[in-house]
Short mmCIF file of C-alpha atoms in Angstrom, two decimals:
data_model
loop_
_atom_site.label_atom_id
_atom_site.label_comp_id
_atom_site.label_asym_id
_atom_site.label_seq_id
_atom_site.Cartn_x
_atom_site.Cartn_y
_atom_site.Cartn_z
CA UNK A 8 -12.68 -25.64 -44.92
CA UNK A 9 -13.43 -23.60 -41.78
CA UNK A 10 -10.55 -23.48 -39.30
CA UNK A 11 -11.09 -25.12 -35.92
CA UNK A 12 -11.14 -22.60 -33.07
CA UNK A 13 -7.78 -22.37 -31.33
CA UNK A 14 -7.68 -23.45 -27.69
CA UNK A 15 -7.63 -20.50 -25.34
CA UNK A 16 -7.13 -20.41 -21.60
CA UNK A 17 -6.99 -16.95 -20.09
CA UNK A 18 -7.71 -18.15 -16.59
CA UNK A 19 -4.33 -17.15 -15.12
CA UNK A 20 -5.12 -18.76 -11.79
CA UNK A 21 -5.31 -22.18 -13.43
CA UNK A 22 -1.74 -21.92 -14.72
CA UNK A 23 1.16 -22.88 -12.48
CA UNK A 24 3.51 -19.91 -12.63
CA UNK A 25 7.28 -20.32 -12.20
CA UNK A 26 8.87 -18.27 -9.42
CA UNK A 27 10.38 -15.94 -12.00
CA UNK A 28 6.91 -15.04 -13.27
CA UNK A 29 5.64 -14.31 -9.78
CA UNK A 30 8.68 -12.12 -9.14
CA UNK A 31 8.17 -10.27 -12.38
CA UNK A 32 4.51 -9.43 -11.82
CA UNK A 33 5.31 -8.54 -8.21
CA UNK A 34 7.95 -6.12 -9.49
CA UNK A 35 5.37 -4.53 -11.78
CA UNK A 36 2.63 -4.30 -9.15
CA UNK A 37 5.06 -2.82 -6.61
CA UNK A 38 6.15 -0.21 -9.11
CA UNK A 39 2.57 0.67 -10.00
CA UNK A 40 1.54 1.09 -6.36
CA UNK A 41 4.56 3.27 -5.67
CA UNK A 42 3.63 5.53 -8.57
CA UNK A 43 0.19 5.93 -6.99
CA UNK A 44 1.83 6.87 -3.68
CA UNK A 45 4.16 9.49 -5.19
CA UNK A 46 1.80 12.48 -4.74
CA UNK A 47 1.45 11.69 -1.06
CA UNK A 48 5.22 11.48 -0.67
CA UNK A 49 5.74 14.83 -2.38
CA UNK A 50 3.03 16.29 -0.16
CA UNK A 51 4.86 15.11 2.97
CA UNK A 52 8.12 16.54 1.68
CA UNK A 53 6.51 19.91 1.05
CA UNK A 54 4.88 19.87 4.45
CA UNK A 55 8.13 19.06 6.22
CA UNK A 56 9.84 22.06 4.62
CA UNK A 57 7.19 24.73 4.99
CA UNK A 58 7.49 25.55 8.70
CA UNK A 59 8.68 24.10 11.99
CA UNK A 60 5.09 23.42 12.97
CA UNK A 61 4.35 21.53 9.78
CA UNK A 62 7.66 19.69 10.06
CA UNK A 63 6.43 18.36 13.40
CA UNK A 64 3.08 17.48 11.85
CA UNK A 65 4.83 15.57 9.07
CA UNK A 66 6.80 13.64 11.68
CA UNK A 67 3.52 12.96 13.46
CA UNK A 68 1.97 11.55 10.31
CA UNK A 69 4.99 9.34 9.65
CA UNK A 70 4.98 7.92 13.17
CA UNK A 71 1.21 7.59 13.46
CA UNK A 72 -0.64 4.33 12.82
CA UNK A 73 -0.63 5.36 9.17
CA UNK A 74 2.93 4.06 9.09
CA UNK A 75 1.58 0.49 9.09
CA UNK A 76 -0.64 1.28 6.15
CA UNK A 77 1.75 3.37 4.11
CA UNK A 78 5.35 3.48 5.30
CA UNK A 79 5.76 -0.26 5.83
CA UNK A 80 4.08 -1.43 2.59
CA UNK A 81 5.78 1.27 0.51
CA UNK A 82 9.14 0.46 2.04
CA UNK A 83 8.64 -3.20 1.23
CA UNK A 84 7.44 -2.47 -2.32
CA UNK A 85 10.48 -0.27 -2.84
CA UNK A 86 12.82 -2.97 -1.55
CA UNK A 87 11.29 -5.72 -3.70
CA UNK A 88 11.11 -3.51 -6.75
CA UNK A 89 14.74 -2.49 -6.29
CA UNK A 90 16.03 -6.04 -5.78
CA UNK A 91 13.98 -7.49 -8.66
CA UNK A 92 15.10 -4.52 -10.74
CA UNK A 93 18.77 -5.20 -10.02
CA UNK A 94 18.15 -8.80 -11.09
CA UNK A 95 16.64 -7.48 -14.35
CA UNK A 96 19.66 -5.25 -14.91
CA UNK A 97 21.93 -8.25 -14.53
CA UNK A 98 19.73 -10.19 -16.96
CA UNK A 99 20.04 -7.28 -19.40
CA UNK A 100 23.80 -7.72 -19.20
CA UNK A 101 23.32 -11.41 -19.90
CA UNK A 102 24.13 -12.54 -16.37
CA UNK A 103 22.03 -15.39 -15.03
CA UNK A 104 19.86 -15.99 -18.06
CA UNK A 105 19.80 -19.80 -17.93
CA UNK A 106 16.84 -21.40 -16.17
CA UNK A 107 18.74 -22.55 -13.07
CA UNK A 108 20.42 -19.20 -12.42
CA UNK A 109 17.24 -17.29 -13.14
CA UNK A 110 15.24 -19.33 -10.65
CA UNK A 111 18.02 -19.14 -8.06
CA UNK A 112 18.28 -15.38 -8.35
CA UNK A 113 14.48 -15.08 -8.16
CA UNK A 114 14.38 -17.05 -4.91
CA UNK A 115 17.29 -14.98 -3.62
CA UNK A 116 15.35 -11.78 -4.22
CA UNK A 117 12.39 -13.18 -2.30
CA UNK A 118 14.67 -14.31 0.53
CA UNK A 119 16.45 -10.97 0.83
CA UNK A 120 13.05 -9.28 0.61
CA UNK A 121 11.79 -11.37 3.52
CA UNK A 122 14.82 -10.39 5.62
CA UNK A 123 14.26 -6.79 4.60
CA UNK A 124 10.61 -7.03 5.64
CA UNK A 125 11.62 -8.21 9.09
CA UNK A 126 14.10 -5.33 9.38
CA UNK A 127 11.41 -2.92 8.20
CA UNK A 128 8.98 -4.24 10.79
CA UNK A 129 11.58 -3.58 13.47
CA UNK A 130 12.34 -0.08 12.23
CA UNK A 131 8.72 0.94 11.71
CA UNK A 132 7.47 -0.41 15.01
CA UNK B 1049 12.51 5.75 -39.88
CA UNK B 1050 11.39 2.69 -37.96
CA UNK B 1051 14.61 2.50 -35.96
CA UNK B 1052 13.55 5.66 -34.14
CA UNK B 1053 10.53 4.04 -32.54
CA UNK B 1054 11.80 0.67 -31.40
CA UNK B 1055 11.55 1.60 -27.73
CA UNK B 1056 15.29 1.42 -27.20
CA UNK B 1057 15.50 5.00 -25.95
CA UNK B 1058 12.75 4.39 -23.37
CA UNK B 1059 14.47 1.18 -22.34
CA UNK B 1060 17.78 2.98 -21.79
CA UNK B 1061 16.18 5.91 -19.97
CA UNK B 1062 14.45 3.47 -17.62
CA UNK B 1063 17.72 1.64 -16.85
CA UNK B 1064 19.86 4.74 -16.42
CA UNK B 1065 17.22 6.35 -14.21
CA UNK B 1066 17.04 3.09 -12.23
CA UNK B 1067 20.76 3.20 -11.48
CA UNK B 1068 20.53 6.77 -10.21
CA UNK B 1069 17.39 6.04 -8.17
CA UNK B 1070 19.13 3.06 -6.58
CA UNK B 1071 22.18 5.06 -5.59
CA UNK B 1072 20.16 7.98 -4.28
CA UNK B 1073 17.77 5.75 -2.32
CA UNK B 1074 20.55 3.78 -0.66
CA UNK B 1075 22.31 7.00 0.30
CA UNK B 1076 19.12 8.58 1.68
CA UNK B 1077 18.11 5.51 3.67
CA UNK B 1078 21.59 5.31 5.16
CA UNK B 1079 21.57 9.03 5.92
CA UNK B 1080 18.16 8.97 7.61
CA UNK B 1081 19.07 5.95 9.68
CA UNK B 1082 22.59 6.98 10.68
CA UNK B 1083 22.42 10.76 11.06
CA UNK B 1084 18.84 11.98 10.82
CA UNK B 1085 18.21 15.72 10.99
CA UNK B 1086 17.47 16.81 14.53
CA UNK B 1087 14.89 19.43 13.70
CA UNK B 1088 13.19 21.64 11.17
CA UNK B 1089 16.03 24.16 10.80
CA UNK B 1090 18.67 21.53 10.18
CA UNK B 1091 16.41 19.61 7.79
CA UNK B 1092 15.53 22.66 5.74
CA UNK B 1093 19.13 23.86 5.59
CA UNK B 1094 20.28 20.43 4.46
CA UNK B 1095 17.66 20.18 1.70
CA UNK B 1096 18.39 23.74 0.57
CA UNK B 1097 22.13 23.17 0.34
CA UNK B 1098 23.47 23.20 -3.20
CA UNK B 1099 24.55 19.56 -3.53
CA UNK B 1100 21.40 18.14 -1.95
CA UNK B 1101 19.00 20.30 -3.95
CA UNK B 1102 20.75 19.45 -7.20
CA UNK B 1103 20.86 15.73 -6.43
CA UNK B 1104 17.22 15.78 -5.31
CA UNK B 1105 16.19 17.54 -8.51
CA UNK B 1106 17.97 14.83 -10.47
CA UNK B 1107 16.19 12.28 -8.30
CA UNK B 1108 12.77 13.64 -9.26
CA UNK B 1109 13.69 13.84 -12.94
CA UNK B 1110 14.88 10.22 -12.81
CA UNK B 1111 11.84 9.12 -10.83
CA UNK B 1112 9.38 10.65 -13.26
CA UNK B 1113 11.21 9.32 -16.32
CA UNK B 1114 11.45 5.86 -14.79
CA UNK B 1115 7.77 5.96 -13.70
CA UNK B 1116 6.71 7.11 -17.14
CA UNK B 1117 8.38 4.22 -18.94
CA UNK B 1118 7.02 1.74 -16.40
CA UNK B 1119 3.47 3.08 -16.56
CA UNK B 1120 3.62 3.21 -20.35
CA UNK B 1121 4.63 -0.47 -20.40
CA UNK B 1122 1.71 -1.35 -18.13
CA UNK B 1123 -0.81 0.63 -20.16
CA UNK B 1124 0.48 -0.80 -23.43
CA UNK B 1125 0.19 -4.31 -22.06
CA UNK B 1126 -3.27 -4.12 -20.54
CA UNK B 1127 -5.37 -1.55 -22.41
CA UNK B 1128 -6.52 -2.99 -25.73
CA UNK B 1129 -8.06 -0.06 -27.63
CA UNK B 1130 -5.69 2.46 -29.16
CA UNK B 1131 -7.93 5.41 -28.42
CA UNK B 1132 -8.50 4.53 -24.77
CA UNK B 1133 -4.82 3.70 -24.38
CA UNK B 1134 -3.82 7.08 -25.78
CA UNK B 1135 -6.10 8.87 -23.33
CA UNK B 1136 -4.73 6.83 -20.42
CA UNK B 1137 -1.11 7.42 -21.40
CA UNK B 1138 -1.76 11.13 -21.85
CA UNK B 1139 -3.39 11.38 -18.41
CA UNK B 1140 -0.49 9.54 -16.79
CA UNK B 1141 1.96 11.79 -18.62
CA UNK B 1142 0.21 14.92 -17.43
CA UNK B 1143 0.06 13.61 -13.88
CA UNK B 1144 3.79 12.88 -13.84
CA UNK B 1145 4.75 16.24 -15.33
CA UNK B 1146 2.46 17.96 -12.82
CA UNK B 1147 4.22 16.18 -9.97
CA UNK B 1148 7.55 17.20 -11.41
CA UNK B 1149 6.51 20.84 -11.46
CA UNK B 1150 5.22 20.49 -7.92
CA UNK B 1151 8.56 19.07 -6.76
CA UNK B 1152 10.45 21.79 -8.63
CA UNK B 1153 8.35 24.43 -6.89
CA UNK B 1154 9.10 22.87 -3.50
CA UNK B 1155 12.84 22.76 -4.11
CA UNK B 1156 12.91 26.30 -5.49
CA UNK B 1157 10.91 27.43 -2.51
CA UNK B 1158 13.57 26.26 -0.06
CA UNK B 1159 16.48 27.48 -2.13
CA UNK B 1160 15.23 31.05 -2.48
#
Protein backbone atom coordinates (compact mmCIF):
# COMPACT_ATOMS: atom_id res chain seq x y z
CA UNK A 1 0.00 0.00 0.00
CA UNK A 2 1.70 3.22 -1.14
CA UNK A 3 1.53 6.04 1.40
CA UNK A 4 -0.46 9.13 0.44
CA UNK A 5 1.74 12.20 0.03
CA UNK A 6 1.75 14.36 3.14
CA UNK A 7 0.29 17.85 2.78
CA UNK A 8 2.97 20.50 2.53
CA UNK A 9 2.66 24.25 2.56
CA UNK A 10 5.94 26.13 2.50
CA UNK A 11 4.38 29.37 1.34
CA UNK A 12 5.18 31.35 4.50
CA UNK A 13 3.24 34.36 3.31
CA UNK A 14 0.02 32.35 3.34
CA UNK A 15 0.37 31.56 7.03
CA UNK A 16 -0.86 34.03 9.63
CA UNK A 17 2.09 34.49 11.98
CA UNK A 18 1.59 35.34 15.66
CA UNK A 19 3.31 38.50 16.88
CA UNK A 20 5.89 36.40 18.70
CA UNK A 21 6.96 34.80 15.42
CA UNK A 22 7.33 38.17 13.72
CA UNK A 23 9.40 39.42 16.64
CA UNK A 24 11.59 36.35 16.55
CA UNK A 25 12.41 36.54 12.84
CA UNK A 26 12.90 40.29 13.18
CA UNK A 27 15.41 39.62 15.95
CA UNK A 28 17.27 37.20 13.69
CA UNK A 29 17.25 39.48 10.63
CA UNK A 30 18.42 42.45 12.72
CA UNK A 31 21.27 40.40 14.11
CA UNK A 32 22.28 39.16 10.67
CA UNK A 33 22.32 42.67 9.19
CA UNK A 34 24.38 43.96 12.10
CA UNK A 35 26.95 41.23 11.53
CA UNK A 36 27.22 42.39 7.92
CA UNK A 37 27.78 45.96 9.13
CA UNK A 38 30.52 45.04 11.63
CA UNK A 39 33.47 45.51 9.22
CA UNK A 40 32.30 49.02 8.41
CA UNK A 41 32.00 49.85 12.10
CA UNK A 42 35.52 48.59 12.83
CA UNK A 43 36.76 50.59 9.85
CA UNK A 44 35.23 53.78 11.28
CA UNK A 45 36.76 53.08 14.67
CA UNK A 46 40.19 52.61 13.15
CA UNK A 47 39.81 55.76 11.10
CA UNK A 48 38.78 57.82 14.11
CA UNK A 49 41.91 56.78 15.99
CA UNK A 50 44.56 57.09 13.31
CA UNK A 51 44.97 60.88 13.15
CA UNK A 52 43.18 64.11 13.91
CA UNK A 53 42.43 64.56 10.23
CA UNK A 54 40.90 61.11 9.90
CA UNK A 55 39.00 61.61 13.15
CA UNK A 56 37.34 64.62 11.52
CA UNK A 57 36.67 62.57 8.39
CA UNK A 58 35.05 59.84 10.48
CA UNK A 59 32.83 62.46 12.11
CA UNK A 60 32.00 63.73 8.63
CA UNK A 61 30.95 60.28 7.50
CA UNK A 62 28.79 59.77 10.58
CA UNK A 63 27.01 63.09 10.12
CA UNK A 64 26.68 62.86 6.34
CA UNK A 65 23.54 61.65 4.60
CA UNK A 66 24.95 58.17 5.07
CA UNK A 67 23.62 58.40 8.61
CA UNK A 68 20.09 57.85 7.28
CA UNK A 69 21.21 54.75 5.45
CA UNK A 70 23.48 53.26 8.08
CA UNK A 71 23.42 54.90 11.49
CA UNK A 72 19.64 55.08 11.84
CA UNK A 73 18.84 51.55 10.59
CA UNK A 74 21.72 49.99 12.52
CA UNK A 75 20.71 51.84 15.67
CA UNK A 76 17.17 50.59 15.28
CA UNK A 77 18.29 47.01 14.54
CA UNK A 78 20.49 47.12 17.62
CA UNK A 79 17.64 48.40 19.78
CA UNK A 80 15.16 45.79 18.54
CA UNK A 81 17.68 42.99 18.74
CA UNK A 82 18.61 44.01 22.28
CA UNK A 83 15.00 44.29 23.50
CA UNK A 84 13.90 41.05 21.83
CA UNK A 85 17.05 39.45 23.20
CA UNK A 86 16.26 40.55 26.76
CA UNK A 87 12.80 39.04 26.28
CA UNK A 88 14.47 35.77 25.19
CA UNK A 89 16.72 35.83 28.25
CA UNK A 90 13.67 36.17 30.47
CA UNK A 91 12.03 33.29 28.59
CA UNK A 92 15.17 31.24 29.21
CA UNK A 93 14.67 31.86 32.91
CA UNK A 94 11.08 30.71 32.53
CA UNK A 95 9.57 34.17 32.89
CA UNK A 96 6.62 34.94 30.64
CA UNK A 97 6.37 31.60 28.88
CA UNK A 98 2.57 31.32 28.80
CA UNK A 99 0.83 32.51 25.65
CA UNK A 100 -0.67 35.69 27.14
CA UNK A 101 2.57 36.90 28.72
CA UNK A 102 4.58 35.99 25.65
CA UNK A 103 2.32 37.98 23.36
CA UNK A 104 2.19 40.90 25.79
CA UNK A 105 5.97 41.05 26.08
CA UNK A 106 6.29 40.79 22.29
CA UNK A 107 3.98 43.78 21.78
CA UNK A 108 5.87 45.64 24.50
CA UNK A 109 9.14 45.14 22.64
CA UNK A 110 7.58 46.51 19.46
CA UNK A 111 6.12 49.47 21.37
CA UNK A 112 9.40 50.35 23.10
CA UNK A 113 11.14 49.88 19.75
CA UNK A 114 8.77 52.37 18.14
CA UNK A 115 9.48 54.92 20.88
CA UNK A 116 13.18 54.23 20.44
CA UNK A 117 12.87 54.77 16.69
CA UNK A 118 11.32 58.18 17.26
CA UNK A 119 14.12 59.09 19.68
CA UNK A 120 16.68 57.84 17.15
CA UNK A 121 15.12 59.95 14.42
CA UNK A 122 15.46 62.99 16.65
CA UNK A 123 19.06 62.23 17.56
CA UNK A 124 20.17 61.37 14.03
CA UNK A 125 18.49 64.33 12.38
CA UNK B 1 30.38 11.48 24.29
CA UNK B 2 27.15 12.91 22.94
CA UNK B 3 26.72 15.27 25.88
CA UNK B 4 29.68 17.27 24.60
CA UNK B 5 27.92 18.29 21.41
CA UNK B 6 24.44 19.21 22.52
CA UNK B 7 24.98 22.90 21.81
CA UNK B 8 24.71 23.87 25.45
CA UNK B 9 28.13 25.52 25.50
CA UNK B 10 27.27 27.65 22.45
CA UNK B 11 23.95 28.54 24.03
CA UNK B 12 25.65 29.69 27.24
CA UNK B 13 28.39 31.60 25.42
CA UNK B 14 25.73 33.44 23.41
CA UNK B 15 23.79 34.41 26.56
CA UNK B 16 26.81 35.44 28.62
CA UNK B 17 28.21 37.45 25.72
CA UNK B 18 24.76 39.04 25.30
CA UNK B 19 24.74 40.26 28.90
CA UNK B 20 28.16 41.87 28.50
CA UNK B 21 27.26 43.40 25.13
CA UNK B 22 24.10 44.87 26.66
CA UNK B 23 25.95 46.45 29.56
CA UNK B 24 28.74 47.80 27.39
CA UNK B 25 26.34 49.18 24.77
CA UNK B 26 24.17 50.96 27.32
CA UNK B 27 27.25 52.47 28.94
CA UNK B 28 28.71 53.61 25.60
CA UNK B 29 25.47 55.12 24.35
CA UNK B 30 25.07 56.99 27.62
CA UNK B 31 28.68 58.15 27.49
CA UNK B 32 28.49 59.37 23.90
CA UNK B 33 25.25 61.21 24.54
CA UNK B 34 26.13 62.74 27.91
CA UNK B 35 29.85 63.51 27.69
CA UNK B 36 31.13 62.94 24.16
CA UNK B 37 34.84 63.43 23.51
CA UNK B 38 35.55 66.95 22.33
CA UNK B 39 38.28 66.09 19.87
CA UNK B 40 40.76 63.61 18.50
CA UNK B 41 43.27 63.87 21.35
CA UNK B 42 40.70 63.31 24.06
CA UNK B 43 39.06 60.47 22.12
CA UNK B 44 42.32 58.66 21.50
CA UNK B 45 43.49 59.09 25.09
CA UNK B 46 40.19 57.76 26.38
CA UNK B 47 40.27 54.68 24.12
CA UNK B 48 43.92 54.04 24.98
CA UNK B 49 43.33 54.21 28.73
CA UNK B 50 43.72 50.89 30.50
CA UNK B 51 40.12 50.32 31.62
CA UNK B 52 38.58 51.33 28.30
CA UNK B 53 40.97 49.29 26.17
CA UNK B 54 40.45 46.20 28.32
CA UNK B 55 36.67 46.59 28.33
CA UNK B 56 36.63 47.24 24.59
CA UNK B 57 38.74 44.14 23.96
CA UNK B 58 36.23 42.14 25.98
CA UNK B 59 33.49 43.79 23.94
CA UNK B 60 34.98 42.55 20.67
CA UNK B 61 35.56 39.06 22.05
CA UNK B 62 31.93 38.96 23.22
CA UNK B 63 30.66 40.41 19.95
CA UNK B 64 32.47 37.87 17.81
CA UNK B 65 31.45 34.94 20.02
CA UNK B 66 27.85 36.11 20.07
CA UNK B 67 27.87 36.73 16.29
CA UNK B 68 29.39 33.32 15.66
CA UNK B 69 26.69 31.45 17.56
CA UNK B 70 23.97 33.52 15.89
CA UNK B 71 25.36 33.06 12.39
CA UNK B 72 25.89 29.35 13.01
CA UNK B 73 22.22 29.04 14.02
CA UNK B 74 21.14 30.82 10.84
CA UNK B 75 23.35 28.71 8.60
CA UNK B 76 22.26 25.50 10.29
CA UNK B 77 18.63 26.44 9.84
CA UNK B 78 18.70 27.52 6.22
CA UNK B 79 21.48 25.69 4.37
CA UNK B 80 20.42 22.11 3.64
CA UNK B 81 23.54 20.36 2.35
CA UNK B 82 26.18 19.42 4.89
CA UNK B 83 29.07 20.18 2.57
CA UNK B 84 27.81 23.62 1.55
CA UNK B 85 26.90 24.37 5.15
CA UNK B 86 30.40 23.48 6.31
CA UNK B 87 31.94 25.80 3.74
CA UNK B 88 29.59 28.62 4.73
CA UNK B 89 30.24 28.17 8.44
CA UNK B 90 33.99 28.05 7.85
CA UNK B 91 33.89 31.26 5.80
CA UNK B 92 31.86 33.02 8.47
CA UNK B 93 34.25 31.76 11.13
CA UNK B 94 37.27 33.05 9.24
CA UNK B 95 35.59 36.40 8.64
CA UNK B 96 34.81 36.83 12.34
CA UNK B 97 38.30 35.84 13.47
CA UNK B 98 39.77 38.21 10.88
CA UNK B 99 37.68 41.05 12.27
CA UNK B 100 38.81 40.16 15.75
CA UNK B 101 42.45 40.37 14.72
CA UNK B 102 41.74 43.66 13.00
CA UNK B 103 40.16 45.07 16.16
CA UNK B 104 43.05 43.76 18.27
CA UNK B 105 45.51 45.48 15.96
CA UNK B 106 43.59 48.76 16.28
CA UNK B 107 43.50 48.62 20.08
CA UNK B 108 47.16 47.64 20.31
CA UNK B 109 48.00 50.45 17.95
CA UNK B 110 46.54 53.08 20.28
CA UNK B 111 47.94 51.54 23.42
CA UNK B 112 51.55 51.41 22.22
